Amino acid sequence: MDVKELISEQEWEEAFPIMNQLRSHLNENEYVELVAEAREKDMYRLFALYDQGEIVAVTGFKPMITLYYGRFVWVCDLVTDTHRRSKGHGEKLLSFVHDWALENNYESIALSSGLQRYDAHRFYEEKMDYNKASYVFKRSLT
C-alpha cells in the first residue's frame, strides 16, 4: 500500500468516485473546483491510499492555527471505499496524516464527523484513540 498526494486535476478526478461516497452532494465539477480553490486559498492537501494500484481511501486536510487548538491539522475528509472497509485502510491513511502533522510541527489533529456516522465515531474513538472535544454548529446563510 502506498500513500500519494494528489496534485493534478486528473488525479483529483480519479479520486472522485471514492470521495463521492462521503461527499455525495457534490458532482465531479463542483468537487474539482472546490479542491482547486481550497488548495489555492486554504492550504488544503489531498492524499490517496493505493492498494495494488487502485485508490482505496482518500483524505483531505489542512494545517491550521487557532487560539483554541494552537497548531493543528484539520481533517476535512476521510473516506474508504465502501467495498474495502474494515481492512485497515482508514487507519493507515489517518496514521499518515498523524505522521505528516508531526513532521511539519503540528501539535494535534482535529476533525468533525456527522451525528449519524456511528461506525466512523467508533473508528475514531476505539481504533484511533480520538476524544470528543466539542460540538460543531453550522448555519446556512443561503
Coordinates of N, CA, C and O in Angstrom, one line a residue:
M1 N 0.8 -1.2 0.0 CA 0.0 0.0 0.0 C 0.9 1.2 0.0 O 1.9 1.3 0.6
D2 N 0.4 2.2 -0.7 CA 1.2 3.5 -0.9 C 0.3 4.7 -0.8 O -0.8 4.7 -1.2
V3 N 0.8 5.7 -0.1 CA 0.1 7.0 0.0 C 0.7 8.0 -0.9 O 1.9 8.1 -0.9
K4 N -0.1 8.7 -1.7 CA 0.4 9.7 -2.6 C -0.4 10.9 -2.6 O -1.7 10.9 -2.5
E5 N 0.2 12.1 -2.6 CA -0.5 13.4 -2.7 C -1.0 13.5 -4.1 O -0.4 13.3 -5.1
L6 N -2.3 14.0 -4.2 CA -3.0 14.2 -5.5 C -2.9 15.7 -5.8 O -3.5 16.5 -5.1
I7 N -2.1 16.0 -6.8 CA -1.9 17.4 -7.1 C -2.5 17.9 -8.4 O -2.6 19.1 -8.6
S8 N -2.8 17.0 -9.3 CA -3.3 17.4 -10.6 C -4.9 17.2 -10.7 O -5.4 16.4 -9.9
E9 N -5.5 18.0 -11.6 CA -6.9 17.8 -11.7 C -7.3 16.4 -12.1 O -8.3 15.8 -11.7
Q10 N -6.4 15.8 -13.0 CA -6.7 14.4 -13.4 C -6.6 13.4 -12.1 O -7.5 12.5 -12.0
E11 N -5.7 13.6 -11.2 CA -5.6 12.8 -10.0 C -6.9 13.0 -9.1 O -7.4 12.1 -8.6
W12 N -7.3 14.3 -9.0 CA -8.5 14.6 -8.2 C -9.7 13.9 -8.8 O -10.5 13.3 -8.1
E13 N -9.8 13.9 -10.2 CA -10.9 13.2 -10.8 C -10.9 11.7 -10.6 O -11.9 11.1 -10.4
E14 N -9.7 11.1 -10.6 CA -9.5 9.7 -10.3 C -10.0 9.3 -8.9 O -10.5 8.2 -8.6
A15 N -9.8 10.3 -7.9 CA -10.2 10.0 -6.6 C -11.7 10.3 -6.3 O -12.3 9.9 -5.3
F16 N -12.4 11.0 -7.3 CA -13.8 11.4 -7.1 C -14.7 10.3 -6.7 O -15.5 10.4 -5.8
P17 N -14.7 9.1 -7.4 CA -15.6 8.0 -7.0 C -15.5 7.6 -5.6 O -16.6 7.3 -5.0
I18 N -14.4 7.7 -5.0 CA -14.2 7.4 -3.5 C -14.7 8.5 -2.7 O -15.5 8.4 -1.8
M19 N -14.3 9.7 -3.0 CA -14.7 10.9 -2.3 C -16.2 11.1 -2.3 O -16.8 11.5 -1.4
N20 N -16.8 10.8 -3.5 CA -18.2 11.0 -3.6 C -19.0 10.1 -2.7 O -20.2 10.4 -2.4
Q21 N -18.4 9.0 -2.2 CA -19.1 8.2 -1.2 C -19.3 8.9 0.1 O -20.2 8.6 0.8
L22 N -18.4 9.9 0.4 CA -18.6 10.7 1.6 C -19.3 12.0 1.2 O -20.1 12.5 2.0
R23 N -18.9 12.6 0.1 CA -19.4 13.9 -0.3 C -20.4 13.8 -1.5 O -20.2 14.3 -2.5
S24 N -21.5 13.0 -1.2 CA -22.4 12.7 -2.3 C -23.2 13.9 -2.8 O -23.8 13.8 -3.9
H25 N -23.2 15.0 -2.1 CA -23.9 16.2 -2.5 C -23.1 16.9 -3.6 O -23.7 17.9 -4.2
L26 N -21.9 16.6 -3.9 CA -21.1 17.2 -4.9 C -21.1 16.4 -6.2 O -20.9 15.2 -6.2
N27 N -21.2 17.1 -7.3 CA -20.9 16.5 -8.6 C -19.4 16.7 -8.9 O -18.7 17.4 -8.2
E28 N -18.9 16.0 -9.9 CA -17.4 16.0 -10.1 C -16.9 17.4 -10.4 O -15.8 17.7 -9.9
N29 N -17.6 18.2 -11.2 CA -17.1 19.6 -11.5 C -17.1 20.4 -10.2 O -16.1 21.1 -10.0
E30 N -18.1 20.4 -9.4 CA -18.1 21.1 -8.1 C -16.9 20.7 -7.2 O -16.2 21.5 -6.6
Y31 N -16.7 19.4 -7.1 CA -15.6 18.8 -6.4 C -14.3 19.3 -6.8 O -13.4 19.8 -6.0
V32 N -14.0 19.2 -8.1 CA -12.7 19.7 -8.7 C -12.5 21.2 -8.4 O -11.4 21.6 -8.0
E33 N -13.6 22.0 -8.6 CA -13.5 23.4 -8.4 C -13.2 23.7 -6.9 O -12.3 24.6 -6.6
L34 N -13.8 23.0 -6.0 CA -13.6 23.2 -4.6 C -12.2 22.8 -4.1 O -11.5 23.4 -3.3
V35 N -11.7 21.6 -4.7 CA -10.4 21.2 -4.4 C -9.4 22.2 -4.8 O -8.4 22.6 -4.1
A36 N -9.5 22.7 -6.0 CA -8.6 23.7 -6.6 C -8.6 25.0 -5.7 O -7.5 25.5 -5.4
E37 N -9.8 25.5 -5.4 CA -9.8 26.7 -4.6 C -9.3 26.5 -3.2 O -8.6 27.4 -2.7
A38 N -9.6 25.4 -2.6 CA -9.1 25.1 -1.2 C -7.6 25.0 -1.2 O -6.9 25.4 -0.3
R39 N -7.0 24.4 -2.3 CA -5.6 24.2 -2.3 C -4.9 25.6 -2.5 O -3.9 25.9 -1.8
E40 N -5.6 26.5 -3.3 CA -5.0 27.8 -3.6 C -5.1 28.7 -2.4 O -4.2 29.4 -2.0
K41 N -6.3 28.7 -1.7 CA -6.6 29.7 -0.7 C -6.4 29.2 0.8 O -6.3 30.0 1.7
D42 N -6.5 27.9 0.9 CA -6.6 27.4 2.3 C -5.6 26.2 2.7 O -5.8 25.5 3.6
M43 N -4.6 26.0 1.8 CA -3.6 25.1 2.1 C -4.1 23.6 2.2 O -3.5 22.8 2.8
Y44 N -5.2 23.4 1.5 CA -5.8 22.0 1.5 C -4.9 21.1 0.8 O -4.3 21.4 -0.2
R45 N -4.7 19.9 1.4 CA -3.9 18.8 0.8 C -4.8 17.6 0.6 O -5.6 17.2 1.5
L46 N -4.7 16.9 -0.5 CA -5.5 15.7 -0.8 C -4.5 14.6 -1.1 O -3.6 14.7 -1.9
F47 N -4.8 13.5 -0.3 CA -3.9 12.3 -0.4 C -4.8 11.1 -0.7 O -5.9 11.0 -0.2
A48 N -4.2 10.1 -1.4 CA -5.0 8.8 -1.6 C -4.1 7.7 -1.2 O -2.9 7.7 -1.3
L49 N -4.7 6.6 -0.7 CA -4.1 5.4 -0.4 C -4.4 4.4 -1.5 O -5.5 4.2 -1.9
Y50 N -3.3 3.9 -2.1 CA -3.4 3.0 -3.2 C -3.1 1.5 -2.7 O -2.2 1.3 -1.9
D51 N -3.9 0.6 -3.1 CA -3.6 -0.8 -2.9 C -3.6 -1.5 -4.2 O -4.6 -1.5 -5.0
Q52 N -2.5 -2.1 -4.6 CA -2.3 -2.7 -5.9 C -2.7 -1.8 -7.0 O -3.4 -2.2 -8.0
G53 N -2.3 -0.5 -6.9 CA -2.5 0.4 -8.0 C -3.9 1.1 -8.0 O -4.1 2.0 -8.9
E54 N -4.8 0.7 -7.1 CA -6.1 1.3 -7.1 C -6.3 2.1 -5.9 O -5.9 1.8 -4.8
I55 N -7.0 3.3 -6.0 CA -7.3 4.1 -4.9 C -8.4 3.4 -4.0 O -9.4 3.0 -4.5
V56 N -8.0 3.2 -2.7 CA -9.0 2.6 -1.8 C -9.5 3.5 -0.7 O -10.5 3.2 0.0
A57 N -8.7 4.6 -0.5 CA -9.1 5.6 0.5 C -8.6 6.9 0.2 O -7.5 7.0 -0.5
V58 N -9.3 8.0 0.6 CA -8.9 9.4 0.3 C -9.0 10.2 1.6 O -9.9 10.0 2.3
T59 N -8.1 11.1 1.7 CA -8.2 12.1 2.8 C -7.8 13.5 2.3 O -6.9 13.6 1.5
G60 N -8.5 14.5 2.8 CA -8.2 15.9 2.6 C -8.1 16.6 3.9 O -8.9 16.3 4.8
F61 N -7.0 17.3 4.0 CA -6.8 18.0 5.3 C -6.1 19.4 5.1 O -5.6 19.6 4.0
K62 N -6.1 20.2 6.1 CA -5.4 21.5 6.0 C -4.8 21.8 7.3 O -5.4 21.6 8.4
P63 N -3.6 22.3 7.3 CA -2.9 22.7 8.5 C -3.5 24.1 8.9 O -3.8 24.9 8.1
M64 N -3.7 24.2 10.2 CA -4.3 25.4 10.7 C -3.7 25.9 12.0 O -3.0 25.1 12.7
I65 N -4.0 27.1 12.4 CA -3.6 27.7 13.7 C -4.8 28.4 14.3 O -5.3 29.3 13.6
T66 N -5.2 28.1 15.4 CA -6.2 28.8 16.1 C -5.8 29.0 17.6 O -4.9 28.3 18.1
L67 N -6.4 29.9 18.3 CA -6.1 30.1 19.7 C -6.6 28.9 20.5 O -6.0 28.6 21.5
Y68 N -7.6 28.2 20.1 CA -8.2 27.1 20.9 C -7.2 25.8 20.7 O -6.8 25.2 21.7
Y69 N -6.9 25.5 19.5 CA -6.1 24.2 19.3 C -4.6 24.5 19.1 O -3.8 23.6 19.1
G70 N -4.2 25.7 18.9 CA -2.8 26.0 18.6 C -2.5 25.6 17.1 O -3.4 25.8 16.3
R71 N -1.4 25.0 16.9 CA -1.0 24.5 15.6 C -1.6 23.1 15.4 O -1.1 22.2 16.2
F72 N -2.5 22.9 14.5 CA -3.1 21.6 14.3 C -3.4 21.3 12.9 O -3.4 22.2 12.0
V73 N -3.8 20.1 12.6 CA -4.3 19.7 11.3 C -5.7 19.4 11.4 O -6.2 18.6 12.2
W74 N -6.5 20.0 10.5 CA -8.0 19.7 10.5 C -8.2 18.7 9.3 O -7.9 19.0 8.2
V75 N -8.7 17.6 9.7 CA -9.1 16.6 8.6 C -10.5 16.9 8.1 O -11.5 16.8 8.8
C76 N -10.5 17.4 6.9 CA -11.8 17.8 6.3 C -12.5 16.6 5.7 O -13.8 16.5 5.8
D77 N -11.8 15.6 5.2 CA -12.4 14.5 4.5 C -11.6 13.2 4.8 O -10.3 13.3 4.7
L78 N -12.2 12.1 5.1 CA -11.6 10.8 5.2 C -12.6 9.8 4.9 O -13.6 9.7 5.5
V79 N -12.3 9.0 3.8 CA -13.3 8.0 3.3 C -12.5 6.8 2.7 O -11.5 7.0 2.0
T80 N -13.0 5.7 3.1 CA -12.5 4.4 2.5 C -13.6 3.9 1.6 O -14.8 4.0 2.0
D81 N -13.2 3.3 0.5 CA -14.2 2.7 -0.4 C -15.1 1.8 0.3 O -14.6 0.9 1.1
T82 N -16.4 1.9 0.1 CA -17.4 1.0 0.9 C -17.1 -0.5 0.7 O -17.4 -1.2 1.6
H83 N -16.6 -0.9 -0.4 CA -16.3 -2.3 -0.7 C -15.0 -2.8 0.0 O -14.7 -3.9 -0.1
R84 N -14.2 -1.8 0.6 CA -12.9 -2.2 1.1 C -12.8 -1.7 2.5 O -11.6 -1.6 3.0
R85 N -13.8 -1.6 3.2 CA -13.8 -1.1 4.6 C -13.4 -2.3 5.5 O -13.5 -3.5 5.2
S86 N -12.9 -2.0 6.7 CA -12.5 -2.9 7.8 C -11.3 -3.7 7.3 O -11.1 -4.9 7.8
K87 N -10.4 -3.1 6.5 CA -9.2 -3.8 6.1 C -8.0 -3.0 6.5 O -6.9 -3.2 6.0
G88 N -8.2 -2.0 7.4 CA -7.1 -1.2 7.9 C -6.7 0.0 7.0 O -5.8 0.7 7.3
H89 N -7.5 0.3 5.9 CA -7.1 1.4 5.0 C -7.3 2.7 5.7 O -6.4 3.6 5.6
G90 N -8.4 2.9 6.4 CA -8.6 4.2 7.1 C -7.6 4.4 8.2 O -7.1 5.6 8.3
E91 N -7.3 3.4 8.9 CA -6.2 3.5 9.9 C -4.9 3.9 9.3 O -4.2 4.8 9.8
K92 N -4.5 3.3 8.2 CA -3.2 3.6 7.6 C -3.2 5.0 7.1 O -2.2 5.7 7.3
L93 N -4.3 5.5 6.5 CA -4.3 6.8 5.9 C -4.4 7.9 7.0 O -3.7 8.9 6.9
L94 N -5.1 7.7 8.1 CA -5.2 8.6 9.2 C -3.8 8.6 9.9 O -3.4 9.7 10.4
S95 N -3.2 7.5 10.0 CA -1.9 7.4 10.6 C -0.9 8.2 9.8 O 0.0 8.9 10.3
F96 N -1.0 8.2 8.5 CA -0.2 9.0 7.6 C -0.4 10.5 7.9 O 0.6 11.3 8.0
V97 N -1.6 10.9 8.1 CA -1.9 12.3 8.5 C -1.2 12.7 9.8 O -0.6 13.7 9.9
H98 N -1.3 11.8 10.8 CA -0.6 12.0 12.1 C 0.9 12.2 11.8 O 1.5 13.1 12.4
D99 N 1.5 11.3 11.0 CA 2.9 11.4 10.8 C 3.3 12.7 10.0 O 4.2 13.4 10.4
W100 N 2.4 13.1 9.0 CA 2.6 14.3 8.3 C 2.6 15.5 9.3 O 3.4 16.4 9.2
A101 N 1.6 15.5 10.2 CA 1.5 16.6 11.1 C 2.7 16.7 12.0 O 3.2 17.8 12.2
L102 N 3.2 15.6 12.6 CA 4.3 15.6 13.4 C 5.6 16.1 12.7 O 6.3 16.9 13.2
E103 N 5.8 15.6 11.5 CA 6.9 16.0 10.6 C 6.9 17.5 10.3 O 7.9 18.1 10.0
N104 N 5.7 18.1 10.3 CA 5.6 19.5 10.0 C 5.3 20.4 11.2 O 4.8 21.5 11.0
N105 N 5.6 19.9 12.4 CA 5.5 20.7 13.6 C 4.1 21.1 14.0 O 3.9 22.2 14.6
Y106 N 3.1 20.2 13.7 CA 1.7 20.5 14.2 C 1.5 19.6 15.4 O 2.0 18.5 15.5
E107 N 0.7 20.1 16.4 CA 0.6 19.5 17.7 C -0.5 18.5 17.8 O -0.5 17.7 18.7
S108 N -1.6 18.6 17.0 CA -2.7 17.7 17.1 C -3.5 17.6 15.8 O -3.2 18.3 14.9
I109 N -4.5 16.7 15.8 CA -5.3 16.5 14.7 C -6.8 16.7 15.2 O -7.1 16.3 16.3
A110 N -7.6 17.4 14.4 CA -9.0 17.6 14.8 C -9.8 17.3 13.5 O -9.4 17.4 12.4
L111 N -11.1 16.9 13.8 CA -12.0 16.6 12.7 C -13.4 16.6 13.2 O -13.7 16.7 14.4
S112 N -14.3 16.7 12.3 CA -15.7 16.7 12.6 C -16.3 15.5 11.9 O -15.9 15.1 10.8
S113 N -17.3 14.8 12.5 CA -18.0 13.7 12.0 C -19.5 13.8 12.2 O -19.9 14.1 13.2
G114 N -20.2 13.6 11.1 CA -21.7 13.7 11.2 C -22.3 12.9 12.3 O -21.9 11.8 12.6
L115 N -23.4 13.4 12.9 CA -24.0 12.8 14.0 C -24.4 11.4 13.7 O -24.4 10.5 14.6
Q116 N -24.8 11.1 12.5 CA -25.4 9.8 12.2 C -24.3 8.7 11.8 O -24.6 7.6 11.6
R117 N -23.0 9.1 11.8 CA -22.0 8.2 11.4 C -21.4 7.4 12.6 O -20.2 7.6 12.9
Y118 N -22.2 6.6 13.1 CA -21.8 5.8 14.3 C -20.6 4.9 14.1 O -19.7 4.9 15.0
D119 N -20.5 4.3 12.9 CA -19.3 3.5 12.7 C -18.0 4.3 12.6 O -17.0 3.9 13.1
A120 N -18.1 5.5 12.0 CA -17.0 6.4 12.0 C -16.6 6.8 13.4 O -15.4 6.8 13.7
H121 N -17.5 7.1 14.2 CA -17.2 7.5 15.6 C -16.5 6.4 16.4 O -15.6 6.7 17.1
R122 N -17.0 5.2 16.2 CA -16.4 4.1 16.9 C -14.9 3.9 16.4 O -14.0 3.7 17.1
F123 N -14.7 4.1 15.1 CA -13.4 4.0 14.5 C -12.5 5.1 15.1 O -11.4 4.7 15.6
Y124 N -12.9 6.3 15.2 CA -12.1 7.4 15.7 C -11.8 7.2 17.2 O -10.7 7.3 17.6
E125 N -12.8 6.8 18.0 CA -12.6 6.7 19.4 C -11.9 5.4 19.8 O -11.0 5.4 20.6
E126 N -12.3 4.3 19.2 CA -11.8 3.0 19.7 C -10.5 2.6 19.0 O -9.6 2.1 19.6
K127 N -10.5 2.8 17.7 CA -9.3 2.4 16.9 C -8.2 3.4 16.9 O -7.0 3.1 16.9
M128 N -8.6 4.7 16.7 CA -7.6 5.7 16.6 C -7.3 6.6 17.8 O -6.6 7.5 17.8
D129 N -8.0 6.3 18.9 CA -7.8 6.9 20.2 C -8.1 8.4 20.2 O -7.4 9.2 20.8
Y130 N -9.1 8.9 19.5 CA -9.6 10.3 19.5 C -10.6 10.5 20.6 O -11.3 9.5 21.0
N131 N -10.7 11.7 21.1 CA -11.6 12.1 22.1 C -12.6 13.1 21.6 O -12.2 14.0 20.8
K132 N -13.8 13.0 22.0 CA -14.8 14.1 21.7 C -14.4 15.4 22.4 O -14.2 15.4 23.6
A133 N -14.2 16.4 21.6 CA -13.7 17.7 22.2 C -14.8 18.8 22.2 O -14.7 19.7 23.0
S134 N -15.7 18.7 21.3 CA -16.7 19.8 21.2 C -17.8 19.4 20.3 O -17.8 18.3 19.6
Y135 N -18.8 20.2 20.2 CA -19.9 20.1 19.2 C -19.5 21.1 18.1 O -18.9 22.1 18.4
V136 N -19.9 20.7 16.9 CA -19.7 21.7 15.8 C -21.1 22.1 15.4 O -22.0 21.3 15.2
F137 N -21.3 23.4 15.3 CA -22.6 24.0 14.9 C -22.4 24.6 13.5 O -21.4 25.1 13.1
K138 N -23.5 24.6 12.7 CA -23.5 25.1 11.4 C -24.8 25.8 11.1 O -25.8 25.4 11.6
R139 N -24.7 26.9 10.4 CA -25.9 27.6 9.9 C -25.7 28.0 8.5 O -24.7 28.6 8.1
S140 N -26.7 27.7 7.7 CA -26.6 28.0 6.3 C -27.0 29.5 6.1 O -28.0 30.0 6.8
L141 N -26.4 30.2 5.2 CA -26.7 31.6 5.0 C -27.4 31.8 3.7 O -27.6 33.0 3.3
T142 N -27.7 30.8 3.0 CA -28.4 30.9 1.7 C -29.8 30.4 1.8 O -30.2 29.6 2.6

